[in-house]
């Protein structure tokens, strides 16, 4: 495999330009379609304000040539990965990013502090932290999508170790190839959990061949990691149009961590 096409590492310690979605935090807390009590709303806003004071935004990415071969094999960055779901995601791509982002260890400290003093605050911090990293990654992906559009490329949905049949063990390769301890301050536990916990790694394919206008449509029509349910992503989320929110829902439902408290 040839050398990487590009290497980009960035770090940002100022306040984020994105706005965390309070309704998503409420959903993580179990208020699905219901308005939470005013006390909960106040505590959520307070938690978000404290998190924004401690947040450290860091991201890195490298772009490599990618080749998809039968049977269900992806070759990228010197890796040979066997994954039917990743193959569907990257089919037709000639390049792909290996991507990582984190909102920093400060949020984990707030969560730990809450576990000692007030478990309700710890749960709120967990939910708010999950929304912060999702919002940050969505912003980064939007910037990357605009950059690739100038080259005539479209992006595929990001696909992370642990999604579908993609082995979680690939976290070790992400750490090595992206030098995550140095570039993002991300380390791995013995069980391959990332520290800081509110961190993301993913493959993001680049293609000229897509006949789909957005990532969600491609996810619904082609990638469809919801095969175990017998439903397409569109069937699972309802309706003909798949929004970015629908895409996140489909990805969440494709995860094999069925006991996750944030599962949609």
mmCIF file of C-alpha atoms in Angstrom:
data_model
loop_
_atom_site.group_PDB
_atom_site.id
_atom_site.type_symbol
_atom_site.label_atom_id
_atom_site.label_comp_id
_atom_site.label_asym_id
_atom_site.label_seq_id
_atom_site.Cartn_x
_atom_site.Cartn_y
_atom_site.Cartn_z
ATOM 1 C CA UNK A 1 0.000 0.000 0.000
ATOM 2 C CA UNK A 2 1.349 3.434 -0.902
ATOM 3 C CA UNK A 3 2.105 6.235 1.523
ATOM 4 C CA UNK A 4 -0.744 8.279 2.988
ATOM 5 C CA UNK A 5 -2.111 10.972 0.712
ATOM 6 C CA UNK A 6 -2.133 13.545 3.481
ATOM 7 C CA UNK A 7 -1.729 13.964 7.191
ATOM 8 C CA UNK A 8 -3.599 16.620 9.143
ATOM 9 C CA UNK A 9 -3.555 17.147 12.895
ATOM 10 C CA UNK A 10 -5.326 19.999 14.636
ATOM 11 C CA UNK A 11 -5.889 21.105 18.186
ATOM 12 C CA UNK A 12 -8.372 23.636 19.499
ATOM 13 C CA UNK A 13 -8.727 24.663 23.128
ATOM 14 C CA UNK A 14 -11.209 27.510 22.693
ATOM 15 C CA UNK A 15 -14.962 27.285 23.166
ATOM 16 C CA UNK A 16 -16.674 25.262 20.431
ATOM 17 C CA UNK A 17 -18.605 26.964 17.645
ATOM 18 C CA UNK A 18 -21.327 24.314 17.807
ATOM 19 C CA UNK A 19 -24.299 24.337 20.170
ATOM 20 C CA UNK A 20 -25.080 21.122 22.084
ATOM 21 C CA UNK A 21 -28.639 19.991 21.450
ATOM 22 C CA UNK A 22 -30.481 19.977 24.759
ATOM 23 C CA UNK A 23 -33.235 17.735 23.382
ATOM 24 C CA UNK A 24 -30.632 15.043 22.671
ATOM 25 C CA UNK A 25 -29.315 15.277 26.227
ATOM 26 C CA UNK A 26 -32.879 14.906 27.503
ATOM 27 C CA UNK A 27 -33.294 11.827 25.301
ATOM 28 C CA UNK A 28 -30.101 10.287 26.660
ATOM 29 C CA UNK A 29 -31.567 10.834 30.128
ATOM 30 C CA UNK A 30 -34.683 8.864 29.195
ATOM 31 C CA UNK A 31 -37.064 11.698 28.312
ATOM 32 C CA UNK A 32 -38.050 10.372 24.897
ATOM 33 C CA UNK A 33 -40.812 12.589 23.543
ATOM 34 C CA UNK A 34 -41.485 13.968 27.014
ATOM 35 C CA UNK A 35 -40.673 17.365 28.466
ATOM 36 C CA UNK A 36 -38.343 16.973 31.476
ATOM 37 C CA UNK A 37 -39.073 18.756 34.759
ATOM 38 C CA UNK A 38 -37.748 22.295 35.110
ATOM 39 C CA UNK A 39 -35.272 21.130 37.752
ATOM 40 C CA UNK A 40 -33.721 18.698 35.257
ATOM 41 C CA UNK A 41 -33.580 21.378 32.555
ATOM 42 C CA UNK A 42 -31.783 23.714 34.961
ATOM 43 C CA UNK A 43 -29.282 21.033 35.982
ATOM 44 C CA UNK A 44 -28.613 20.091 32.355
ATOM 45 C CA UNK A 45 -27.882 23.706 31.418
ATOM 46 C CA UNK A 46 -25.614 24.055 34.444
ATOM 47 C CA UNK A 47 -23.774 20.858 33.532
ATOM 48 C CA UNK A 48 -23.281 21.964 29.920
ATOM 49 C CA UNK A 49 -21.938 25.330 31.089
ATOM 50 C CA UNK A 50 -19.403 23.622 33.364
ATOM 51 C CA UNK A 51 -18.370 21.236 30.608
ATOM 52 C CA UNK A 52 -17.785 24.045 28.141
ATOM 53 C CA UNK A 53 -15.382 25.573 30.649
ATOM 54 C CA UNK A 54 -13.290 22.391 30.788
ATOM 55 C CA UNK A 55 -13.611 21.150 27.205
ATOM 56 C CA UNK A 56 -10.468 20.487 25.141
ATOM 57 C CA UNK A 57 -11.240 19.859 21.482
ATOM 58 C CA UNK A 58 -8.655 17.798 19.635
ATOM 59 C CA UNK A 59 -8.831 15.982 16.336
ATOM 60 C CA UNK A 60 -6.559 14.288 13.843
ATOM 61 C CA UNK A 61 -6.999 12.514 10.547
ATOM 62 C CA UNK A 62 -4.941 10.827 7.848
ATOM 63 C CA UNK A 63 -6.084 9.971 4.361
ATOM 64 C CA UNK A 64 -4.975 6.774 2.647
ATOM 65 C CA UNK A 65 -5.645 4.911 -0.606
ATOM 66 C CA UNK A 66 -8.221 2.195 0.022
ATOM 67 C CA UNK A 67 -8.957 -0.995 -1.923
ATOM 68 C CA UNK A 68 -11.980 -3.249 -1.369
ATOM 69 C CA UNK A 69 -11.623 -6.868 -2.526
ATOM 70 C CA UNK A 70 -13.572 -10.099 -2.247
ATOM 71 C CA UNK A 71 -14.413 -11.699 0.030
ATOM 72 C CA UNK A 72 -15.381 -8.743 2.226
ATOM 73 C CA UNK A 73 -11.850 -7.399 2.660
ATOM 74 C CA UNK A 74 -10.600 -3.810 2.975
ATOM 75 C CA UNK A 75 -6.950 -2.841 2.473
ATOM 76 C CA UNK A 76 -5.953 0.503 3.985
ATOM 77 C CA UNK A 77 -2.860 1.934 5.693
ATOM 78 C CA UNK A 78 -1.107 -1.428 5.594
ATOM 79 C CA UNK A 79 -4.086 -3.134 7.259
ATOM 80 C CA UNK A 80 -6.108 -6.030 5.905
ATOM 81 C CA UNK A 81 -9.569 -5.839 7.466
ATOM 82 C CA UNK A 82 -12.271 -8.438 7.002
ATOM 83 C CA UNK A 83 -15.664 -6.822 7.529
ATOM 84 C CA UNK A 84 -18.751 -7.133 5.376
ATOM 85 C CA UNK A 85 -20.196 -3.912 6.786
ATOM 86 C CA UNK A 86 -17.041 -1.852 6.247
ATOM 87 C CA UNK A 87 -16.797 -3.200 2.684
ATOM 88 C CA UNK A 88 -20.319 -1.987 1.964
ATOM 89 C CA UNK A 89 -19.455 1.375 3.429
ATOM 90 C CA UNK A 90 -16.249 1.841 1.424
ATOM 91 C CA UNK A 91 -17.277 0.176 -1.844
ATOM 92 C CA UNK A 92 -16.504 2.543 -4.710
ATOM 93 C CA UNK A 93 -14.082 4.616 -2.625
ATOM 94 C CA UNK A 94 -10.490 5.117 -3.744
ATOM 95 C CA UNK A 95 -9.486 7.029 -0.622
ATOM 96 C CA UNK A 96 -10.536 6.995 3.014
ATOM 97 C CA UNK A 97 -9.758 8.900 6.154
ATOM 98 C CA UNK A 98 -8.797 7.397 9.445
ATOM 99 C CA UNK A 99 -10.230 9.962 11.829
ATOM 100 C CA UNK A 100 -10.262 10.652 15.560
ATOM 101 C CA UNK A 101 -11.661 13.352 17.822
ATOM 102 C CA UNK A 102 -12.128 13.991 21.526
ATOM 103 C CA UNK A 103 -13.607 16.626 23.800
ATOM 104 C CA UNK A 104 -10.983 16.003 26.456
ATOM 105 C CA UNK A 105 -10.416 14.526 29.900
ATOM 106 C CA UNK A 106 -12.070 17.405 31.759
ATOM 107 C CA UNK A 107 -15.509 15.941 31.116
ATOM 108 C CA UNK A 108 -14.448 12.602 32.615
ATOM 109 C CA UNK A 109 -13.298 14.453 35.724
ATOM 110 C CA UNK A 110 -16.673 16.153 36.056
ATOM 111 C CA UNK A 111 -18.383 12.774 35.732
ATOM 112 C CA UNK A 112 -16.133 11.242 38.402
ATOM 113 C CA UNK A 113 -16.759 14.185 40.696
ATOM 114 C CA UNK A 114 -20.495 13.709 40.270
ATOM 115 C CA UNK A 115 -20.234 10.003 41.071
ATOM 116 C CA UNK A 116 -18.785 10.951 44.449
ATOM 117 C CA UNK A 117 -21.048 13.882 45.319
ATOM 118 C CA UNK A 118 -24.294 13.454 43.365
ATOM 119 C CA UNK A 119 -25.092 10.509 41.108
ATOM 120 C CA UNK A 120 -27.827 12.447 39.298
ATOM 121 C CA UNK A 121 -25.252 15.040 38.242
ATOM 122 C CA UNK A 122 -22.947 12.237 37.086
ATOM 123 C CA UNK A 123 -25.697 10.829 34.837
ATOM 124 C CA UNK A 124 -26.429 14.278 33.433
ATOM 125 C CA UNK A 125 -22.735 14.817 32.744
ATOM 126 C CA UNK A 126 -22.562 11.446 30.972
ATOM 127 C CA UNK A 127 -25.477 12.406 28.734
ATOM 128 C CA UNK A 128 -24.167 15.914 28.066
ATOM 129 C CA UNK A 129 -20.696 14.560 27.267
ATOM 130 C CA UNK A 130 -22.143 12.108 24.742
ATOM 131 C CA UNK A 131 -23.946 14.959 23.000
ATOM 132 C CA UNK A 132 -20.872 17.209 23.051
ATOM 133 C CA UNK A 133 -18.645 14.694 21.251
ATOM 134 C CA UNK A 134 -21.408 13.920 18.745
ATOM 135 C CA UNK A 135 -21.930 17.612 17.998
ATOM 136 C CA UNK A 136 -18.186 18.196 17.665
ATOM 137 C CA UNK A 137 -17.724 15.286 15.260
ATOM 138 C CA UNK A 138 -20.741 16.388 13.223
ATOM 139 C CA UNK A 139 -19.177 19.848 12.862
ATOM 140 C CA UNK A 140 -15.822 18.360 11.827
ATOM 141 C CA UNK A 141 -17.490 16.071 9.290
ATOM 142 C CA UNK A 142 -19.346 19.039 7.817
ATOM 143 C CA UNK A 143 -16.079 20.908 7.288
ATOM 144 C CA UNK A 144 -14.481 17.824 5.779
ATOM 145 C CA UNK A 145 -17.454 17.261 3.490
ATOM 146 C CA UNK A 146 -17.138 20.808 2.134
ATOM 147 C CA UNK A 147 -13.397 20.345 1.574
ATOM 148 C CA UNK A 148 -13.913 17.107 -0.356
ATOM 149 C CA UNK A 149 -16.751 18.580 -2.395
ATOM 150 C CA UNK A 150 -14.276 21.056 -3.868
ATOM 151 C CA UNK A 151 -12.310 18.069 -5.220
ATOM 152 C CA UNK A 152 -15.438 16.489 -6.670
ATOM 153 C CA UNK A 153 -15.701 13.876 -3.913
ATOM 154 C CA UNK A 154 -18.480 12.892 -1.547
ATOM 155 C CA UNK A 155 -18.055 11.366 1.884
ATOM 156 C CA UNK A 156 -19.457 8.089 3.083
ATOM 157 C CA UNK A 157 -20.918 7.800 6.599
ATOM 158 C CA UNK A 158 -18.257 7.469 9.260
ATOM 159 C CA UNK A 159 -17.822 3.880 10.414
ATOM 160 C CA UNK A 160 -16.195 3.108 13.760
ATOM 161 C CA UNK A 161 -14.600 0.030 15.317
ATOM 162 C CA UNK A 162 -17.432 -1.820 17.037
ATOM 163 C CA UNK A 163 -20.073 -0.874 14.437
ATOM 164 C CA UNK A 164 -21.681 -3.959 12.921
ATOM 165 C CA UNK A 165 -19.036 -6.626 12.348
ATOM 166 C CA UNK A 166 -16.056 -4.234 12.409
ATOM 167 C CA UNK A 167 -13.711 -5.497 15.175
ATOM 168 C CA UNK A 168 -13.203 -3.259 18.195
ATOM 169 C CA UNK A 169 -9.588 -4.483 18.185
ATOM 170 C CA UNK A 170 -8.945 -1.990 15.377
ATOM 171 C CA UNK A 171 -8.738 0.680 18.076
ATOM 172 C CA UNK A 172 -5.120 -0.425 18.552
ATOM 173 C CA UNK A 173 -4.397 0.260 14.883
ATOM 174 C CA UNK A 174 -6.072 3.664 15.030
ATOM 175 C CA UNK A 175 -3.972 4.512 18.073
ATOM 176 C CA UNK A 176 -0.753 3.482 16.337
ATOM 177 C CA UNK A 177 -1.407 4.935 12.882
ATOM 178 C CA UNK A 178 -2.813 8.236 14.135
ATOM 179 C CA UNK A 179 -0.395 8.463 17.093
ATOM 180 C CA UNK A 180 -3.421 9.167 19.256
ATOM 181 C CA UNK A 181 -1.625 9.646 22.585
ATOM 182 C CA UNK A 182 0.434 12.429 20.987
ATOM 183 C CA UNK A 183 -2.044 14.014 18.578
ATOM 184 C CA UNK A 184 -5.229 13.826 20.656
ATOM 185 C CA UNK A 185 -4.224 12.666 24.123
ATOM 186 C CA UNK A 186 -6.292 9.496 23.600
ATOM 187 C CA UNK A 187 -5.123 6.255 25.210
ATOM 188 C CA UNK A 188 -6.672 2.792 25.416
ATOM 189 C CA UNK A 189 -7.524 0.665 28.415
ATOM 190 C CA UNK A 190 -6.872 -3.090 28.499
ATOM 191 C CA UNK A 191 -10.447 -3.581 27.258
ATOM 192 C CA UNK A 192 -9.905 -1.113 24.361
ATOM 193 C CA UNK A 193 -12.047 1.638 25.823
ATOM 194 C CA UNK A 194 -10.811 5.105 24.937
ATOM 195 C CA UNK A 195 -9.620 7.617 27.520
ATOM 196 C CA UNK A 196 -10.956 10.329 27.451
ATOM 197 C CA UNK A 197 -14.214 8.418 27.247
ATOM 198 C CA UNK A 198 -15.927 11.028 25.064
ATOM 199 C CA UNK A 199 -13.788 10.249 22.019
ATOM 200 C CA UNK A 200 -14.478 8.860 18.545
ATOM 201 C CA UNK A 201 -12.458 6.992 15.929
ATOM 202 C CA UNK A 202 -13.789 6.166 12.472
ATOM 203 C CA UNK A 203 -13.156 5.381 8.825
ATOM 204 C CA UNK A 204 -14.626 7.941 6.406
ATOM 205 C CA UNK A 205 -14.631 6.976 2.741
ATOM 206 C CA UNK A 206 -14.184 9.400 -0.183
ATOM 207 C CA UNK A 207 -15.823 8.586 -3.511
ATOM 208 C CA UNK A 208 -16.639 10.142 -6.877
ATOM 209 C CA UNK A 209 -19.072 7.366 -7.722
ATOM 210 C CA UNK A 210 -21.898 7.951 -5.263
ATOM 211 C CA UNK A 211 -25.304 8.498 -6.806
ATOM 212 C CA UNK A 212 -26.660 9.605 -3.436
ATOM 213 C CA UNK A 213 -26.989 13.196 -2.330
ATOM 214 C CA UNK A 214 -26.103 12.608 1.322
ATOM 215 C CA UNK A 215 -24.562 10.119 3.697
ATOM 216 C CA UNK A 216 -27.874 9.089 5.196
ATOM 217 C CA UNK A 217 -29.324 7.991 1.880
ATOM 218 C CA UNK A 218 -26.257 5.861 1.167
ATOM 219 C CA UNK A 219 -26.429 4.356 4.645
ATOM 220 C CA UNK A 220 -30.076 3.482 4.165
ATOM 221 C CA UNK A 221 -29.839 2.098 0.654
ATOM 222 C CA UNK A 222 -26.466 0.347 0.596
ATOM 223 C CA UNK A 223 -24.595 0.057 3.874
ATOM 224 C CA UNK A 224 -27.635 -0.968 5.934
ATOM 225 C CA UNK A 225 -25.948 -2.499 8.974
ATOM 226 C CA UNK A 226 -29.393 -3.341 10.380
ATOM 227 C CA UNK A 227 -29.539 -6.703 8.642
ATOM 228 C CA UNK A 228 -30.217 -8.506 11.909
ATOM 229 C CA UNK A 229 -33.574 -6.699 12.164
ATOM 230 C CA UNK A 230 -34.612 -7.465 8.599
ATOM 231 C CA UNK A 231 -35.286 -3.755 8.094
ATOM 232 C CA UNK A 232 -33.589 -1.130 6.005
ATOM 233 C CA UNK A 233 -32.416 2.024 7.714
ATOM 234 C CA UNK A 234 -35.294 3.893 6.092
ATOM 235 C CA UNK A 235 -37.776 1.334 7.387
ATOM 236 C CA UNK A 236 -36.218 1.506 10.829
ATOM 237 C CA UNK A 237 -36.417 5.294 11.105
ATOM 238 C CA UNK A 238 -39.553 5.758 8.969
ATOM 239 C CA UNK A 239 -40.140 7.869 5.871
ATOM 240 C CA UNK A 240 -38.383 8.186 2.555
ATOM 241 C CA UNK A 241 -35.860 10.870 3.454
ATOM 242 C CA UNK A 242 -33.072 9.993 5.866
ATOM 243 C CA UNK A 243 -31.742 13.015 7.729
ATOM 244 C CA UNK A 244 -28.459 13.325 9.631
ATOM 245 C CA UNK A 245 -30.410 12.537 12.788
ATOM 246 C CA UNK A 246 -31.857 9.420 11.138
ATOM 247 C CA UNK A 247 -28.342 8.420 10.153
ATOM 248 C CA UNK A 248 -27.173 8.703 13.754
ATOM 249 C CA UNK A 249 -30.183 6.643 14.862
ATOM 250 C CA UNK A 250 -29.386 3.929 12.319
ATOM 251 C CA UNK A 251 -25.740 3.828 13.378
ATOM 252 C CA UNK A 252 -26.772 3.598 17.015
ATOM 253 C CA UNK A 253 -29.116 0.711 16.327
ATOM 254 C CA UNK A 254 -26.416 -1.089 14.359
ATOM 255 C CA UNK A 255 -24.080 -1.118 17.362
ATOM 256 C CA UNK A 256 -23.733 -4.468 19.098
ATOM 257 C CA UNK A 257 -23.661 -2.891 22.569
ATOM 258 C CA UNK A 258 -27.314 -3.644 23.218
ATOM 259 C CA UNK A 259 -27.243 -2.622 26.886
ATOM 260 C CA UNK A 260 -25.957 0.904 26.156
ATOM 261 C CA UNK A 261 -27.874 3.497 28.169
ATOM 262 C CA UNK A 262 -27.749 5.896 25.213
ATOM 263 C CA UNK A 263 -29.135 3.444 22.639
ATOM 264 C CA UNK A 264 -31.775 4.985 20.373
#
